[in-house]
Short mmCIF file of C-alpha atoms and ligand atoms in Angstrom, two decimals:
data_model
loop_
_atom_site.label_atom_id
_atom_site.label_comp_id
_atom_site.label_asym_id
_atom_site.label_seq_id
_atom_site.Cartn_x
_atom_site.Cartn_y
_atom_site.Cartn_z
CA ASP A 1 -28.36 25.62 -3.96
CA GLN A 2 -29.06 26.48 -7.51
CA GLU A 3 -30.01 22.97 -8.55
CA VAL A 4 -32.80 22.96 -5.76
CA ALA A 5 -34.03 26.26 -6.74
CA ASP A 6 -34.27 25.30 -10.33
CA TYR A 7 -36.13 22.06 -9.49
CA ARG A 8 -38.71 23.94 -7.34
CA LYS A 9 -39.05 26.51 -10.15
CA SER A 10 -39.69 23.70 -12.54
CA LEU A 11 -42.58 22.59 -10.26
CA ALA A 12 -43.90 25.98 -9.51
CA ILE A 13 -43.21 25.44 -5.90
CA ARG A 14 -42.50 28.46 -3.68
CA VAL A 15 -41.28 28.17 -0.21
CA SER A 16 -40.62 30.56 2.75
CA GLY A 17 -39.14 29.96 6.14
CA PHE A 18 -35.64 29.10 7.29
CA ASP A 19 -33.71 25.81 6.52
CA VAL A 20 -36.31 24.34 4.19
CA PRO A 21 -35.49 20.76 3.17
CA LYS A 22 -35.09 20.16 -0.36
CA PRO A 23 -38.02 18.56 -2.51
CA VAL A 24 -37.89 14.75 -3.05
CA LYS A 25 -38.48 13.18 -6.61
CA LEU A 26 -39.52 9.82 -5.37
CA PHE A 27 -41.38 8.23 -2.54
CA GLU A 28 -38.18 6.02 -2.14
CA ASP A 29 -36.53 9.23 -1.05
CA CYS A 30 -38.72 9.51 2.04
CA GLY A 31 -37.16 6.70 4.08
CA PHE A 32 -40.62 5.08 4.56
CA SER A 33 -40.92 1.45 5.91
CA PRO A 34 -41.32 -1.31 3.43
CA VAL A 35 -44.81 -1.85 4.72
CA LEU A 36 -45.92 1.84 4.08
CA MET A 37 -44.08 1.61 0.61
CA SER A 38 -46.22 -1.24 -0.31
CA ALA A 39 -49.30 0.30 0.89
CA ILE A 40 -48.49 3.49 -1.25
CA LYS A 41 -47.86 1.14 -4.26
CA LYS A 42 -50.98 -0.67 -3.74
CA GLN A 43 -52.84 2.70 -4.02
CA GLY A 44 -51.36 3.08 -7.51
CA TYR A 45 -49.31 6.18 -6.39
CA GLU A 46 -46.11 5.87 -8.45
CA LYS A 47 -44.44 9.20 -7.62
CA PRO A 48 -45.35 12.11 -5.27
CA THR A 49 -47.53 14.94 -6.57
CA THR A 50 -45.77 18.39 -6.57
CA ILE A 51 -47.16 19.45 -3.19
CA GLN A 52 -45.98 16.00 -1.84
CA CYS A 53 -42.37 16.48 -3.23
CA GLN A 54 -41.95 19.33 -1.08
CA ALA A 55 -44.39 18.81 1.77
CA LEU A 56 -43.17 15.12 2.57
CA PRO A 57 -39.50 16.06 3.44
CA ILE A 58 -40.57 19.10 5.45
CA ILE A 59 -43.15 17.20 7.62
CA LEU A 60 -40.74 14.23 7.96
CA SER A 61 -38.21 16.63 9.46
CA GLY A 62 -40.63 17.50 12.17
CA ARG A 63 -41.26 20.97 11.01
CA ASP A 64 -44.58 22.88 11.03
CA ILE A 65 -46.07 23.71 7.66
CA ILE A 66 -48.38 25.88 5.83
CA GLY A 67 -49.18 24.08 2.59
CA ILE A 68 -51.28 26.01 -0.06
CA ALA A 69 -52.32 24.12 -3.22
CA LYS A 70 -55.37 23.73 -5.14
CA THR A 71 -58.00 20.95 -4.77
CA GLY A 72 -56.91 17.66 -6.28
CA SER A 73 -53.28 18.36 -5.68
CA GLY A 74 -52.78 15.43 -3.31
CA LYS A 75 -52.65 17.17 -0.02
CA THR A 76 -54.30 14.18 2.05
CA ALA A 77 -51.38 11.80 1.38
CA ALA A 78 -49.01 14.66 2.13
CA PHE A 79 -50.05 14.67 5.82
CA VAL A 80 -51.19 11.14 6.30
CA LEU A 81 -47.99 9.37 5.25
CA PRO A 82 -45.71 11.46 7.59
CA MET A 83 -48.51 10.94 10.25
CA ILE A 84 -47.88 7.11 10.18
CA VAL A 85 -44.20 7.48 10.35
CA HIS A 86 -44.85 9.85 13.34
CA ILE A 87 -46.93 7.39 15.12
CA MET A 88 -44.70 4.42 14.34
CA ASP A 89 -41.81 6.29 15.88
CA GLN A 90 -43.44 6.76 19.35
CA PRO A 91 -41.86 4.72 22.02
CA GLU A 92 -44.21 2.46 24.06
CA LEU A 93 -47.03 3.06 21.79
CA GLU A 94 -49.52 0.71 23.48
CA LYS A 95 -49.02 2.25 26.85
CA GLU A 96 -51.12 5.29 26.73
CA ASP A 97 -54.40 6.18 25.58
CA GLY A 98 -55.93 8.68 23.12
CA PRO A 99 -55.00 9.70 19.55
CA ILE A 100 -51.55 10.78 18.60
CA GLY A 101 -52.77 12.13 15.19
CA VAL A 102 -55.74 14.58 15.15
CA ILE A 103 -57.08 15.82 11.80
CA CYS A 104 -59.73 18.44 11.59
CA ALA A 105 -61.67 18.94 8.48
CA PRO A 106 -64.68 21.42 7.74
CA THR A 107 -67.33 18.89 6.48
CA ARG A 108 -68.38 15.40 7.26
CA GLU A 109 -67.77 14.49 3.60
CA LEU A 110 -64.34 15.68 3.65
CA ALA A 111 -63.46 14.10 6.95
CA HIS A 112 -64.83 10.96 5.64
CA GLN A 113 -62.64 10.93 2.61
CA ILE A 114 -59.77 11.59 4.71
CA TYR A 115 -60.74 8.66 7.19
CA LEU A 116 -60.90 6.32 4.22
CA GLU A 117 -57.41 7.57 2.92
CA ALA A 118 -55.80 7.20 6.51
CA LYS A 119 -57.13 3.70 6.85
CA LYS A 120 -55.92 2.70 3.58
CA PHE A 121 -52.44 3.63 4.54
CA SER A 122 -52.33 2.72 8.33
CA LYS A 123 -54.13 -0.62 8.47
CA HIS A 124 -51.10 -2.69 7.47
CA ASP A 125 -49.21 -1.10 10.59
CA GLY A 126 -52.06 -1.92 12.80
CA ILE A 127 -52.86 1.69 13.45
CA ARG A 128 -56.57 2.48 14.38
CA VAL A 129 -58.48 5.19 12.87
CA ALA A 130 -61.61 6.73 14.57
CA ALA A 131 -64.16 8.90 12.84
CA VAL A 132 -65.57 11.69 14.74
CA TYR A 133 -68.11 13.44 12.53
CA GLY A 134 -71.80 13.71 11.76
CA GLY A 135 -73.58 10.96 10.05
CA MET A 136 -72.71 8.23 12.36
CA SER A 137 -74.21 7.87 15.81
CA LYS A 138 -72.62 9.36 18.70
CA LEU A 139 -72.98 6.01 20.68
CA ASP A 140 -70.85 4.22 17.97
CA GLN A 141 -68.24 6.85 17.87
CA LEU A 142 -68.04 6.85 21.75
CA LYS A 143 -67.61 2.99 21.43
CA GLU A 144 -64.96 3.38 18.81
CA LEU A 145 -63.13 6.10 20.72
CA LYS A 146 -63.22 3.82 23.99
CA ALA A 147 -61.63 0.88 22.12
CA GLY A 148 -58.79 3.02 21.26
CA SER A 149 -57.25 4.85 18.19
CA GLU A 150 -53.97 6.38 17.34
CA ILE A 151 -55.62 8.65 14.65
CA VAL A 152 -58.88 10.92 14.80
CA VAL A 153 -60.32 12.48 11.81
CA ALA A 154 -62.92 14.88 12.85
CA THR A 155 -65.18 17.75 12.11
CA PRO A 156 -64.62 20.52 14.91
CA GLY A 157 -68.07 20.73 16.22
CA ARG A 158 -68.48 17.04 16.82
CA LEU A 159 -64.71 16.76 18.20
CA ILE A 160 -65.68 19.47 20.84
CA ASP A 161 -68.71 17.54 21.64
CA MET A 162 -66.51 14.27 22.21
CA LEU A 163 -64.11 16.28 24.41
CA LYS A 164 -66.85 17.77 26.46
CA MET A 165 -68.15 14.24 27.05
CA LYS A 166 -64.69 13.06 28.04
CA ALA A 167 -64.85 10.37 25.29
CA LEU A 168 -61.14 11.07 24.38
CA THR A 169 -58.23 12.43 26.00
CA MET A 170 -55.65 14.64 24.10
CA THR A 171 -52.61 14.01 26.34
CA ARG A 172 -50.93 11.77 23.69
CA ALA A 173 -51.64 14.07 20.77
CA THR A 174 -48.68 15.50 19.19
CA TYR A 175 -49.62 15.82 15.42
CA LEU A 176 -52.41 18.23 14.61
CA VAL A 177 -53.63 18.87 10.95
CA LEU A 178 -56.06 21.53 9.98
CA ASP A 179 -57.13 20.70 6.69
CA GLU A 180 -59.16 23.13 4.36
CA ALA A 181 -58.48 25.67 6.82
CA ASP A 182 -60.09 28.54 4.81
CA ARG A 183 -63.28 26.49 4.35
CA MET A 184 -63.30 25.95 8.21
CA PHE A 185 -63.16 29.74 8.49
CA ASP A 186 -65.85 30.31 6.06
CA LEU A 187 -68.06 27.95 8.06
CA GLY A 188 -67.40 29.66 11.24
CA PHE A 189 -65.39 27.09 12.94
CA GLU A 190 -62.59 29.59 14.17
CA PRO A 191 -63.64 29.37 17.94
CA GLN A 192 -63.90 25.54 17.90
CA ILE A 193 -60.59 25.24 16.01
CA ARG A 194 -59.03 27.56 18.74
CA SER A 195 -60.47 25.46 21.63
CA ILE A 196 -59.30 22.27 20.07
CA VAL A 197 -55.63 23.59 19.58
CA GLY A 198 -55.77 25.00 23.05
CA GLN A 199 -56.29 21.34 24.28
CA ILE A 200 -53.39 19.97 22.47
CA ARG A 201 -49.94 20.18 24.00
CA PRO A 202 -47.68 23.05 22.68
CA ASP A 203 -44.75 20.64 21.87
CA ARG A 204 -46.91 19.21 18.92
CA GLN A 205 -46.24 19.38 15.33
CA THR A 206 -48.81 21.59 13.49
CA LEU A 207 -49.78 21.34 9.81
CA LEU A 208 -52.22 23.66 8.20
CA PHE A 209 -53.57 23.14 4.67
CA SER A 210 -55.69 25.42 2.69
CA ALA A 211 -56.52 26.17 -1.00
CA THR A 212 -56.41 30.10 -0.26
CA MET A 213 -54.98 31.84 2.48
CA PRO A 214 -57.20 34.74 3.57
CA TYR A 215 -55.92 37.14 6.42
CA LYS A 216 -57.97 35.44 9.26
CA VAL A 217 -56.33 32.12 8.21
CA GLU A 218 -52.88 33.80 8.05
CA ARG A 219 -53.25 35.31 11.63
CA LEU A 220 -54.31 32.13 13.20
CA ALA A 221 -51.36 30.31 11.45
CA ARG A 222 -48.93 32.82 12.98
CA GLU A 223 -50.42 32.16 16.49
CA ILE A 224 -50.54 28.34 16.55
CA LEU A 225 -47.70 27.19 14.22
CA GLY A 226 -44.03 27.51 15.38
CA ASP A 227 -41.52 28.47 12.78
CA PRO A 228 -43.52 27.22 9.98
CA ILE A 229 -42.35 26.75 6.42
CA ARG A 230 -44.82 27.87 3.97
CA VAL A 231 -45.27 25.95 0.65
CA THR A 232 -47.27 27.26 -2.22
CA VAL A 233 -47.82 25.36 -5.31
CA GLY A 234 -49.05 27.26 -8.52
CA GLU A 235 -51.11 30.42 -8.37
CA VAL A 236 -53.23 30.84 -5.30
CA GLY A 237 -55.63 33.58 -4.64
CA MET A 238 -56.41 35.38 -1.22
P1 LIG B 301 -56.47 17.53 -2.15
O1 LIG B 301 -56.73 17.31 -0.63
O2 LIG B 301 -55.31 18.36 -2.39
O3 LIG B 301 -57.72 18.07 -2.70
P2 LIG B 301 -56.47 14.66 -2.40
O4 LIG B 301 -55.60 14.38 -1.32
O5 LIG B 301 -58.02 14.52 -2.17
O6 LIG B 301 -56.30 16.18 -2.89
O7 LIG B 301 -56.07 13.88 -3.70
C1 LIG B 301 -56.70 13.92 -5.00
C2 LIG B 301 -56.69 12.73 -5.75
O8 LIG B 301 -55.29 12.38 -6.08
C3 LIG B 301 -57.18 11.46 -4.94
O9 LIG B 301 -57.83 10.53 -5.57
C4 LIG B 301 -55.77 10.72 -4.45
O10 LIG B 301 -56.06 9.45 -4.33
C5 LIG B 301 -54.87 10.95 -5.69
N1 LIG B 301 -53.37 10.99 -5.24
C6 LIG B 301 -52.98 11.68 -4.34
N2 LIG B 301 -51.55 11.43 -4.39
C7 LIG B 301 -51.23 10.67 -5.41
C8 LIG B 301 -50.12 10.27 -6.09
N3 LIG B 301 -48.90 10.54 -5.51
N4 LIG B 301 -50.23 9.58 -7.17
C9 LIG B 301 -51.41 9.29 -7.68
N5 LIG B 301 -52.57 9.72 -7.28
C10 LIG B 301 -52.52 10.51 -6.06
MG1 LIG B 302 -58.09 17.99 0.50
#
C-alpha cells in the first residue's frame, strides 16, 4: 500500500519480487526471543539499519533474498539474527550433526568478523559457531568441527578442503549465506561456490549479499536462489 511505499522511499529502499513483506521500524517488530533481544541491546543496537529494516522481515518469512547495500550498512546482523531464529526453530536440534547455517565470505578477515558477530548473538542460546578459514591450523578446525557446531563461517577454499576431508556433513544445512558475493567472484571463487551450493540440499533458504551486482553474480543468483526478493539500498553500481 501507499504508506509502505512511502516508508520505503523515505529510506531509499527499492524492492522487487512477489509478496514482499513490509519493512519493520524496530527490532521489537521482528518477533525475536527475549534472549536474542537482550543480545541485540547488549551490542548497543537500538534500531535496525536501513537494510535490516527490509531484509529482516523478508528473511524471517523464509524467503530467499538478494541484498545489495554498501559496506558498513549492517548486512552481517541482517543475516545472522534470522539465522539464529532459524536454528532455534529446528525440531530435535541435538539429534543430528553438522551445521544448520553456513556462511561463506571471500577473505579470512571478513569471515573472522562475521564469526565474532555470530558468536555475540548466538552464545546466549547455546548455539556453537565454527570458523573454517585460513590463519588457524587445520587440526584445530577439525577438532572444532568434530565437537559440533550449528553455524559454520567459512572461506570457500577452506570449506571445500574440510568437505573433502569429511570433517563435516552438510545434511542438516538449510540456511546458506553468500556474503560479499561480488568479491568472491573477483577472487575467482565461482567454482568453489558452485561446488558448495551443490552439496547443500535444495530445500535450503539462500541469501546473497553484495555491494555491487555484476552480471556474473546476477547469473549465479538466478541459478541458486528460489523466487528471491531483491532489496537495494541507496545507489549501487554494477
Ligand atoms: P556491512 O556488512 O554492510 O559492511 P556490518 O555488518 O559490518 O556492515 O556493520 C557495520 C557496523 O555497523 C558494525 O560495526 C556493526 O556492529 C554496526 N551495526 C550493525 N547493525 C547495527 C545497528 N542496528 N545499530 C547500530 N550499529 C549497527
Ligand atoms: Mg559485510
